[in-house]
Short mmCIF file of C-alpha atoms in Angstrom, two decimals:
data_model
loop_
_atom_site.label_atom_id
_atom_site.label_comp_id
_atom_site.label_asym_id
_atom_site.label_seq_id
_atom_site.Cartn_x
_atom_site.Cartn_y
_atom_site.Cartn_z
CA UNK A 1 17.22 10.67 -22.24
CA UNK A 2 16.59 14.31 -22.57
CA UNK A 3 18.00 16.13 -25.71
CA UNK A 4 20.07 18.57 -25.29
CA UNK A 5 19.83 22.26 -27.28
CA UNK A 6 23.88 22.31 -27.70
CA UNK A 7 23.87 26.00 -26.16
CA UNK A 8 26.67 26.33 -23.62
CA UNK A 9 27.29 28.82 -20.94
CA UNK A 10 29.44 31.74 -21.29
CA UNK A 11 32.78 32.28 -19.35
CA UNK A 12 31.58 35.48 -18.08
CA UNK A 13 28.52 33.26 -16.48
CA UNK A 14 31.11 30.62 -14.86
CA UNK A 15 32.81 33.84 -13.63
CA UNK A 16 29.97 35.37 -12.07
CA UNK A 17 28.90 32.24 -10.08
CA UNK A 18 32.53 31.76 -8.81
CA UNK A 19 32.34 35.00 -7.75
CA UNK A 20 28.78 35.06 -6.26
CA UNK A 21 30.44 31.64 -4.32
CA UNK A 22 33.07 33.52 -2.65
CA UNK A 23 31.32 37.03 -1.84
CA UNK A 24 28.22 35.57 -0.06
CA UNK A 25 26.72 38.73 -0.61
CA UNK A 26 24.45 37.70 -3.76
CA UNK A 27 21.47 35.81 -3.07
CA UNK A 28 20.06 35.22 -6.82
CA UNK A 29 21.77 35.24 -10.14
CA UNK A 30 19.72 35.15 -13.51
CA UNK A 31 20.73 33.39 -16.23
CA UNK A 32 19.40 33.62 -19.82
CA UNK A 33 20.12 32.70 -23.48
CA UNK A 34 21.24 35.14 -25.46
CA UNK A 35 22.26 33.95 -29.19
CA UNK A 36 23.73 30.94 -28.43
CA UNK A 37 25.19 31.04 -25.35
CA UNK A 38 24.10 31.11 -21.57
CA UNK A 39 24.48 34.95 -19.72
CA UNK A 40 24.11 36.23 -16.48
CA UNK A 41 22.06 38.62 -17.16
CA UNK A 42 20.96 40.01 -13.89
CA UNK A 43 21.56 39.50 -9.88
CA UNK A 44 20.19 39.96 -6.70
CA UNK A 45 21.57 40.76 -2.87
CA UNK A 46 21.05 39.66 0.07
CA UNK A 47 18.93 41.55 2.19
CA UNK A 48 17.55 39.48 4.49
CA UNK A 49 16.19 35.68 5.02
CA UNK A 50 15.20 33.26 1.86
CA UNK A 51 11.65 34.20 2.21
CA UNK A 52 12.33 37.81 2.55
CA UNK A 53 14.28 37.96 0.09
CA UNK A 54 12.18 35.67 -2.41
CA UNK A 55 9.43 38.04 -2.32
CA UNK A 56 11.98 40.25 -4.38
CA UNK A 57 12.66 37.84 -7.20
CA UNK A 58 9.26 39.34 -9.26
CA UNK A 59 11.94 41.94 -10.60
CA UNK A 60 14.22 39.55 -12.05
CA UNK A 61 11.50 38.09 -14.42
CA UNK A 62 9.73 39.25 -17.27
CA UNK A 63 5.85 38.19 -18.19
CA UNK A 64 6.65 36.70 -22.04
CA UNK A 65 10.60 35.86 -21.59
CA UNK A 66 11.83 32.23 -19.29
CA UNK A 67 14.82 32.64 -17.86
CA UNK A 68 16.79 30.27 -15.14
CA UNK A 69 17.11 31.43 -11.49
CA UNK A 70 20.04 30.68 -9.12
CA UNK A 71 19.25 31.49 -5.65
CA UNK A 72 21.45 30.88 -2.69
CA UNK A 73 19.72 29.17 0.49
CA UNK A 74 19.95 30.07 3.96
CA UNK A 75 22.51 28.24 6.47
CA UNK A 76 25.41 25.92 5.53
CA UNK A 77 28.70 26.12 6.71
CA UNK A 78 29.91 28.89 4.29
CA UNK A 79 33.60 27.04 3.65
CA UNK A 80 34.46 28.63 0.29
CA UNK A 81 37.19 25.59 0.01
CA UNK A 82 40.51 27.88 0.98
CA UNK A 83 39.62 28.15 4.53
CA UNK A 84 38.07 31.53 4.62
CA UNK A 85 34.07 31.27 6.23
CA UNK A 86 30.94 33.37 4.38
CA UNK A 87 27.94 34.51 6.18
CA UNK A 88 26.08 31.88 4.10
CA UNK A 89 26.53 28.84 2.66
CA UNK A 90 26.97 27.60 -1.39
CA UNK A 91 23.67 25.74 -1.56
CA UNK A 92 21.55 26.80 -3.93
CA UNK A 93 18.67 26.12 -5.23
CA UNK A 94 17.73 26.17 -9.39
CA UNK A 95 14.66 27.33 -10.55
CA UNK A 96 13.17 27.45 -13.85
CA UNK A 97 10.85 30.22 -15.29
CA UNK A 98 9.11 29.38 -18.37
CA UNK A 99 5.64 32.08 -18.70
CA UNK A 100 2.72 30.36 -20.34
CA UNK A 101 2.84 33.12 -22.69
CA UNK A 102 6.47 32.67 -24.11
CA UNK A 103 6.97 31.21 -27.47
CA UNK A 104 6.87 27.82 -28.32
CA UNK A 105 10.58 27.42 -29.32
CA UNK A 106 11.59 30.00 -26.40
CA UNK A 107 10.03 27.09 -24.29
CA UNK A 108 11.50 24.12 -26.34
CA UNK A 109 14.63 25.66 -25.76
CA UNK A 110 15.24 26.55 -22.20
CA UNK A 111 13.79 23.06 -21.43
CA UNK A 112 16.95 21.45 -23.41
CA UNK A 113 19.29 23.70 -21.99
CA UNK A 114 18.23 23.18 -18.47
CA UNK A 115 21.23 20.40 -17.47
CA UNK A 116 24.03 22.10 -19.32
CA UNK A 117 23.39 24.88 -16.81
CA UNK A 118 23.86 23.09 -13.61
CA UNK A 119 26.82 20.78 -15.41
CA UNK A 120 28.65 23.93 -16.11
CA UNK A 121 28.47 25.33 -13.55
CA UNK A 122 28.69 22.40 -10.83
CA UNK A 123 26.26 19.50 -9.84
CA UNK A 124 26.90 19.47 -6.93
CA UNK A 125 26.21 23.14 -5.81
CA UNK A 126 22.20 22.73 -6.39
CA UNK A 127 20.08 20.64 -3.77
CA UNK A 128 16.79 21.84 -4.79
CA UNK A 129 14.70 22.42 -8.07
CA UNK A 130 11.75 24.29 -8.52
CA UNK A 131 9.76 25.05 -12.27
CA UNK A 132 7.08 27.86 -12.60
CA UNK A 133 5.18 29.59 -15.08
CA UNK A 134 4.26 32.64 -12.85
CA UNK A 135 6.14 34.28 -10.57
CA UNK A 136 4.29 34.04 -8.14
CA UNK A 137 5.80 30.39 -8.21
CA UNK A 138 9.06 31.96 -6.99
CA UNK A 139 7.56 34.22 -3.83
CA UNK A 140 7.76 33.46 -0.50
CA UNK A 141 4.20 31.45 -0.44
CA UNK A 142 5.46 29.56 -3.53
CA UNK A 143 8.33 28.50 -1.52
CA UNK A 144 6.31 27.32 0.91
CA UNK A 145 4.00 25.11 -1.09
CA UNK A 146 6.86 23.65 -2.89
CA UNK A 147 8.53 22.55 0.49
CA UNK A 148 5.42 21.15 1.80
CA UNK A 149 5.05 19.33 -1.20
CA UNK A 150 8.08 18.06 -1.03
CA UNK A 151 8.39 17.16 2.36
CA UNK A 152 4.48 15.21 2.23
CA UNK A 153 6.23 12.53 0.35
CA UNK A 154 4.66 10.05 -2.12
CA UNK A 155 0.55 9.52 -2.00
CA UNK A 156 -0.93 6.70 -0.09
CA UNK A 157 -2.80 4.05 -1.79
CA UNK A 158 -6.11 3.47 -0.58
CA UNK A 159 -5.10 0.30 1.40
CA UNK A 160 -2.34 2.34 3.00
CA UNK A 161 -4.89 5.33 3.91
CA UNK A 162 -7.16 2.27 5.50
CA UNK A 163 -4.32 1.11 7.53
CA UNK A 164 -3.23 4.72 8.35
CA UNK A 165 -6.71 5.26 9.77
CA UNK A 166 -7.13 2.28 11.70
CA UNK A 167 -3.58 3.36 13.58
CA UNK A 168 -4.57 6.74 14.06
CA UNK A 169 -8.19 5.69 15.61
CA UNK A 170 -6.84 2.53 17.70
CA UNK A 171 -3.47 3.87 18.88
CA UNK A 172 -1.07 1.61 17.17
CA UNK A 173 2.27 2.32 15.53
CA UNK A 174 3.42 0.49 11.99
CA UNK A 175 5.11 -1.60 14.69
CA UNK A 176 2.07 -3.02 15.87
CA UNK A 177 0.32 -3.94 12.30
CA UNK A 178 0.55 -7.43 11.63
CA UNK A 179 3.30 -8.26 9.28
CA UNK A 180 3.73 -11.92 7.54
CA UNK A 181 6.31 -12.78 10.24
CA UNK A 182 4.07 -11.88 13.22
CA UNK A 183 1.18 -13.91 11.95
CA UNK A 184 3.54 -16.83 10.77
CA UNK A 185 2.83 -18.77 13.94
CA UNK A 186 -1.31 -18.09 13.33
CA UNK A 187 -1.23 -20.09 10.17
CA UNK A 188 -0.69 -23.59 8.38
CA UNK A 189 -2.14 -25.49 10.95
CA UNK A 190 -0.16 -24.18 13.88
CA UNK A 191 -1.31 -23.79 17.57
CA UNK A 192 -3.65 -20.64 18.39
CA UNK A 193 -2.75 -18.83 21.57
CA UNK A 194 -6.31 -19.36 23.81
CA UNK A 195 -6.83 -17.32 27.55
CA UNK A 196 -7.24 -19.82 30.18
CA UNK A 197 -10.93 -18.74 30.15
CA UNK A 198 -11.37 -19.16 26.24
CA UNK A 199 -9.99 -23.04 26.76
CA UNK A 200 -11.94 -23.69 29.72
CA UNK A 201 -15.18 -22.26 27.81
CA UNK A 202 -14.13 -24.86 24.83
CA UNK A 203 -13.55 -27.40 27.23
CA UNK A 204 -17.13 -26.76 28.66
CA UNK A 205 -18.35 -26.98 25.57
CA UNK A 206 -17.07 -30.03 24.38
CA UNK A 207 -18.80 -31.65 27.44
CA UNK A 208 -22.12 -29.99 26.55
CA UNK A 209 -22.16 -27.97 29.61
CA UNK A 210 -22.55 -24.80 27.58
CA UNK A 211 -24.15 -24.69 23.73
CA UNK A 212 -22.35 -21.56 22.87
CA UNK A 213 -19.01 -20.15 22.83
CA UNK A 214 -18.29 -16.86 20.93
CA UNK A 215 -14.57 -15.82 21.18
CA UNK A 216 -12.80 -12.63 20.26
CA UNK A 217 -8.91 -11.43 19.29
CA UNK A 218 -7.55 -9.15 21.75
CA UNK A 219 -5.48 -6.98 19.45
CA UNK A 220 -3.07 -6.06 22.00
CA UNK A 221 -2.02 -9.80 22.87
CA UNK A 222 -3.46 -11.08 19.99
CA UNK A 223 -4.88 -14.01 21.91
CA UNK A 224 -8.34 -15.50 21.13
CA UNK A 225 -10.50 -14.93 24.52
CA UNK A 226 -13.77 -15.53 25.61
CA UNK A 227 -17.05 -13.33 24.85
CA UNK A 228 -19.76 -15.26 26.08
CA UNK A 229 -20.14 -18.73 26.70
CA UNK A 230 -23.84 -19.76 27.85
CA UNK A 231 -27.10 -22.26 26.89
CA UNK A 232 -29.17 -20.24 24.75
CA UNK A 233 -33.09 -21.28 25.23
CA UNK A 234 -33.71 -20.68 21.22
CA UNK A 235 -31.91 -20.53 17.95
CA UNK A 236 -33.11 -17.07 17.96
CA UNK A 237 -30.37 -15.97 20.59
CA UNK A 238 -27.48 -16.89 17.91
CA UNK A 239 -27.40 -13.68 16.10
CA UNK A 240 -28.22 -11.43 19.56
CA UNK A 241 -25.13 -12.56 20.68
CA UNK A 242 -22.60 -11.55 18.07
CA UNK A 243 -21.10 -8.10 17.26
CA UNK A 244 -22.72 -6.43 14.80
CA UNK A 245 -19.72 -4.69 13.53
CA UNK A 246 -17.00 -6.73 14.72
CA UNK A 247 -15.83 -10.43 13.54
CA UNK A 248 -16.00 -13.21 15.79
CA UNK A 249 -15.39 -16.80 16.37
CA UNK A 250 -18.75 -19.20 17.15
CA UNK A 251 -19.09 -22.60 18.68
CA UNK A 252 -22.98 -23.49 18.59
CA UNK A 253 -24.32 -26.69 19.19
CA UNK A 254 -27.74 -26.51 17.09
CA UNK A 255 -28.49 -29.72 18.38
CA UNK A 256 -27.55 -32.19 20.80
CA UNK A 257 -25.98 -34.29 17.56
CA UNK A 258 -24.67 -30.87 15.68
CA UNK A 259 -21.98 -28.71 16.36
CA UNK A 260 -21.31 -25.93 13.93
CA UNK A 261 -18.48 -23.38 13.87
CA UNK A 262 -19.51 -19.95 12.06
CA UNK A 263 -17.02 -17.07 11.34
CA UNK A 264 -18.54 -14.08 11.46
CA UNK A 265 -17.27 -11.24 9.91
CA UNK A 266 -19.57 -8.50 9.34
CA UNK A 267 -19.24 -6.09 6.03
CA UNK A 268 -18.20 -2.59 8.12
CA UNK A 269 -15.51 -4.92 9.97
CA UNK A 270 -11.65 -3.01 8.89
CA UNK A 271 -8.54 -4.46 7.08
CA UNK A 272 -6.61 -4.81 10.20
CA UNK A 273 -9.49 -7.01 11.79
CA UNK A 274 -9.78 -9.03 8.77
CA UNK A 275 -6.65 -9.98 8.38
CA UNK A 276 -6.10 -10.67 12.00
CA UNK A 277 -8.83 -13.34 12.37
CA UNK A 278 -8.62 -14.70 8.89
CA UNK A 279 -4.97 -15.98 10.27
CA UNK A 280 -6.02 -17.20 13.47
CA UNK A 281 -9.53 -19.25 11.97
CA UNK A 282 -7.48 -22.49 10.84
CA UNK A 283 -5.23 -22.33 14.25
CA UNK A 284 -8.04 -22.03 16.33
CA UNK A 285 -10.12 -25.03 14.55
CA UNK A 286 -6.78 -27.07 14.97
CA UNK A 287 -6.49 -26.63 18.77
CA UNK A 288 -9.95 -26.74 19.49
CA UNK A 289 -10.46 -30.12 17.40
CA UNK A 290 -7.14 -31.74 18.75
CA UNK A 291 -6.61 -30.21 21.94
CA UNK A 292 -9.71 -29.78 23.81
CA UNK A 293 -11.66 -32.57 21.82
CA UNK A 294 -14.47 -29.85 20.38
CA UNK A 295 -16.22 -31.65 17.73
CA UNK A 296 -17.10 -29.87 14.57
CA UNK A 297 -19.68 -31.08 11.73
CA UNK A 298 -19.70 -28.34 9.59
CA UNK A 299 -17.98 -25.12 8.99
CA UNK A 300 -19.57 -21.57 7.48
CA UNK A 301 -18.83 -17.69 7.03
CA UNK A 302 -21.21 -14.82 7.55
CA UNK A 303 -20.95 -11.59 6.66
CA UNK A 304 -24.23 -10.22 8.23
CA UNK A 305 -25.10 -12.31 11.55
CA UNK A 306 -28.45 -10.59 11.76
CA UNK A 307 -29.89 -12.28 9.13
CA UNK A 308 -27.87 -15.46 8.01
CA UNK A 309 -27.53 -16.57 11.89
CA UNK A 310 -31.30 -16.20 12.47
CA UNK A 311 -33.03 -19.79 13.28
CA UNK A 312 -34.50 -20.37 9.79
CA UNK A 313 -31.08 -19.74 8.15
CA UNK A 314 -29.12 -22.15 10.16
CA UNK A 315 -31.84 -24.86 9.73
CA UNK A 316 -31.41 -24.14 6.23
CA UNK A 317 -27.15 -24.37 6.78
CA UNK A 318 -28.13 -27.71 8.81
CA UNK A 319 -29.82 -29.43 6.00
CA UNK A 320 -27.46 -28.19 3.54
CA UNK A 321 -24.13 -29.31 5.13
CA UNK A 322 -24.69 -31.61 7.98
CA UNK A 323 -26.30 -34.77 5.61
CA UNK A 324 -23.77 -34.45 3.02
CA UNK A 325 -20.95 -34.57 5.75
CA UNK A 326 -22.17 -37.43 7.58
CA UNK A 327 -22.69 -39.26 4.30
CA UNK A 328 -19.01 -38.73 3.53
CA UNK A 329 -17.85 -39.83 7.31
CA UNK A 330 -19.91 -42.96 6.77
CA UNK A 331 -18.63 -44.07 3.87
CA UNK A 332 -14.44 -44.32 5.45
CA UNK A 333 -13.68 -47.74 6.02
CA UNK A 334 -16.76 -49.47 4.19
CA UNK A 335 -16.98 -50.93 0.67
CA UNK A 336 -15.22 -48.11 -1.76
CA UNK A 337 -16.50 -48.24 -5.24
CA UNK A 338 -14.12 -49.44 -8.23
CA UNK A 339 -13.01 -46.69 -9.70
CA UNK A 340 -13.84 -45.27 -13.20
CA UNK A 341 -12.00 -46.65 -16.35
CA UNK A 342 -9.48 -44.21 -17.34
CA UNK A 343 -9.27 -43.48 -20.83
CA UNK A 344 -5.43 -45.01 -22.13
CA UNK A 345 -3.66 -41.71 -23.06
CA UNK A 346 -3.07 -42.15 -27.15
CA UNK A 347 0.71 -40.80 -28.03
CA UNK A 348 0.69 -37.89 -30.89
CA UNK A 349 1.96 -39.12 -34.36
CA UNK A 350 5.36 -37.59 -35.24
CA UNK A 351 5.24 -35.28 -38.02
CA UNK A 352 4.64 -36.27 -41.74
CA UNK A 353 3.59 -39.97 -40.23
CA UNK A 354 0.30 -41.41 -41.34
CA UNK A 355 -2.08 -42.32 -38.81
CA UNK A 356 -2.28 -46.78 -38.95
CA UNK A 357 -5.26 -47.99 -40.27
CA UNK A 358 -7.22 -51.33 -39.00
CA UNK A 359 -9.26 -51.45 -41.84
CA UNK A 360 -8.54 -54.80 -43.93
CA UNK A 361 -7.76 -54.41 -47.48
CA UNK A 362 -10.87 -54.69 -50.22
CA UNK A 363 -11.28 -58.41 -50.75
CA UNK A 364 -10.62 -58.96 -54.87
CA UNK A 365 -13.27 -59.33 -57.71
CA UNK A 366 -14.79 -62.48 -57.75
CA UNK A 367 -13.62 -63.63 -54.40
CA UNK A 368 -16.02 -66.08 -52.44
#
């Protein structure tokens, strides 16, 4: 909490602003300390709009002594509380004018004194603040750039500038960014909504009529779709046929034995995308698997499909993953190995207690 200087206003100030309240006439009032009290120790009319009007405020201030500000806005209803209407209303707005060349406890001072000012005088009657330590601050262009600044609300984070981008360059609203109840029904194992085309692609697959089957998220519907489905003639085709710059979902029988599943995802891909297809992967695996009877021997991620899809690196992927897998599968339902010993867990001693000994006592002298 802010301490306060102990200065308090004047009644000739509280009369002033009562009566700048009921004329309508006076757009600014300045108030200063003089001693140890709060003044009004100056005042401006109306003459024309805010703007207008602020561009007069320069001969109110002077270049080594702050002072407060109280300027009446524009519009309103005008009600001065006993029925009677004023051109304009009784919102005002407080500013605070403290020069970079005042002194030190000049400064100290008018910043303590700041909120017995608008207490005395009435809370409620200010809806806008501005500080400035030129008064150019308090022209019409100041006015402007502290509105704007206002009104531009708080920064974005540089996830929410990402997001804001991808909206602006694909069309969406906030509506349509995926929230963690749209995508609820994308994760945990649940069903993936498939085109008629992507499941009868699968479903070709599965019978070996086709050894590939690369499938793509329509953002609109988000529904996984079909991209391609052919027989490539060489593992050289794999990478050819992805996006470079867009993720997608690959079926690819290497051989007539080995069925992998690659998600590709490639490094320039955008949150949105990433997000969008990193919920529907596990879905998509379940209803493939389970639904349309796709088998799967091993599973991988690439971020550049160029390279790490070319036919040396999914040899490479091949003799990595597919042994060990098949190794594993073989082993369910034979002989299982008897499990390791477990070490017996030893309880801790309570405090102050002696750890037993097994050690037999020292036989006597001259014992046999």
């Amino acid at each position: 909490m802010a301490h306060q200087s102990g200065i308090q206003g004047s009644s000739d100030l509280s009369a002033k602003f009562v009566d700048a309240l009921s004329d309508g006439t006076t757009r600014a009032l300045k108030v200063s300390i003089v001693g140890e009290t709060l003044e009004a120790t100056g005042n401006l009319q109306t003459l024309g709009t805010l703007e207008e009007d602020m561009d007069r405020l320069h001969s109110l201030l002077e270049e080594t002594e702050p002072c407060y500000l109280l300027v009446r806005l524009d519009g309103g209803d005008g009600s001065t509380g006993d029925g009677t209407q004023q051109p304009t209303g009784n919102k005002w707005m407080f500013c605070s004018y403290v020069p970079d060349s005042a002194k030190v406890r000049a400064k100290m001072l008018y910043a303590s004194t700041k909120a017995t000012v608008t207490k005395t005088l009435g809370e409620s009657y200010f809806v806008d603040d501005i500080f400035g330590t030129d008064a150019q601050d308090f022209s019409a262009s100041g006015y402007r750039r502290h509105r704007q600044h206002v009104d531009s609300g708080a920064p974005l984070t540089e996830r929410e500038e990402e997001m804001q981008r991808i909206r602006d360059l694909k069309g969406y609203s906030a509506a349509d960014m995926p929230t963690m109840d749209s995508r609820r029904t994308h994760v945990s194992g649940a069903t993936c909504p498939l085109t008629d085309g992507a499941r009868t692609a699968l479903s070709d697959y599965a019978r070996g009529t086709v050894n590939i089957v690369v499938l793509a998220i329509d953002p609109r519907s988000e529904t996984v779709d079909v991209d391609r489905a052919e027989t490539l003639q060489s593992h050289d085709d794999v990478a050819p046929a992805l996006s470079a710059n867009a993720p997608r979902f690959v079926f690819y029988w290497h051989d007539s034995s080995t069925s992998l599943f690659v998600y590709s995802c490639p490094a320039s891909c955008g949150v949105r995308e990433r997000m969008v297809y990193s919920s529907f992967r596990h879905g998509l695996l379940t209803t493939a698997q389970d639904s349309l009877g796709v088998a799967v021997h091993a599973k991988f991620e690439v971020d550049d499909p160029k390279t790490e899809l070319s036919a040396q690196a999914l040899a490479q992927e091949v003799a990595d993953r597919i042994p060990a897998a098949r190794a594993a599968a073989s082993s369910i339902g034979g002989a299982q190995a008897a499990p390791a010993a477990q070490p017996r867990f030893k309880r801790p001693l309570p405090p102050g207690r002696r750890p037993r000994t097994s050690t037999p006592p020292a036989s006597s002298s001259g014992s046999s």
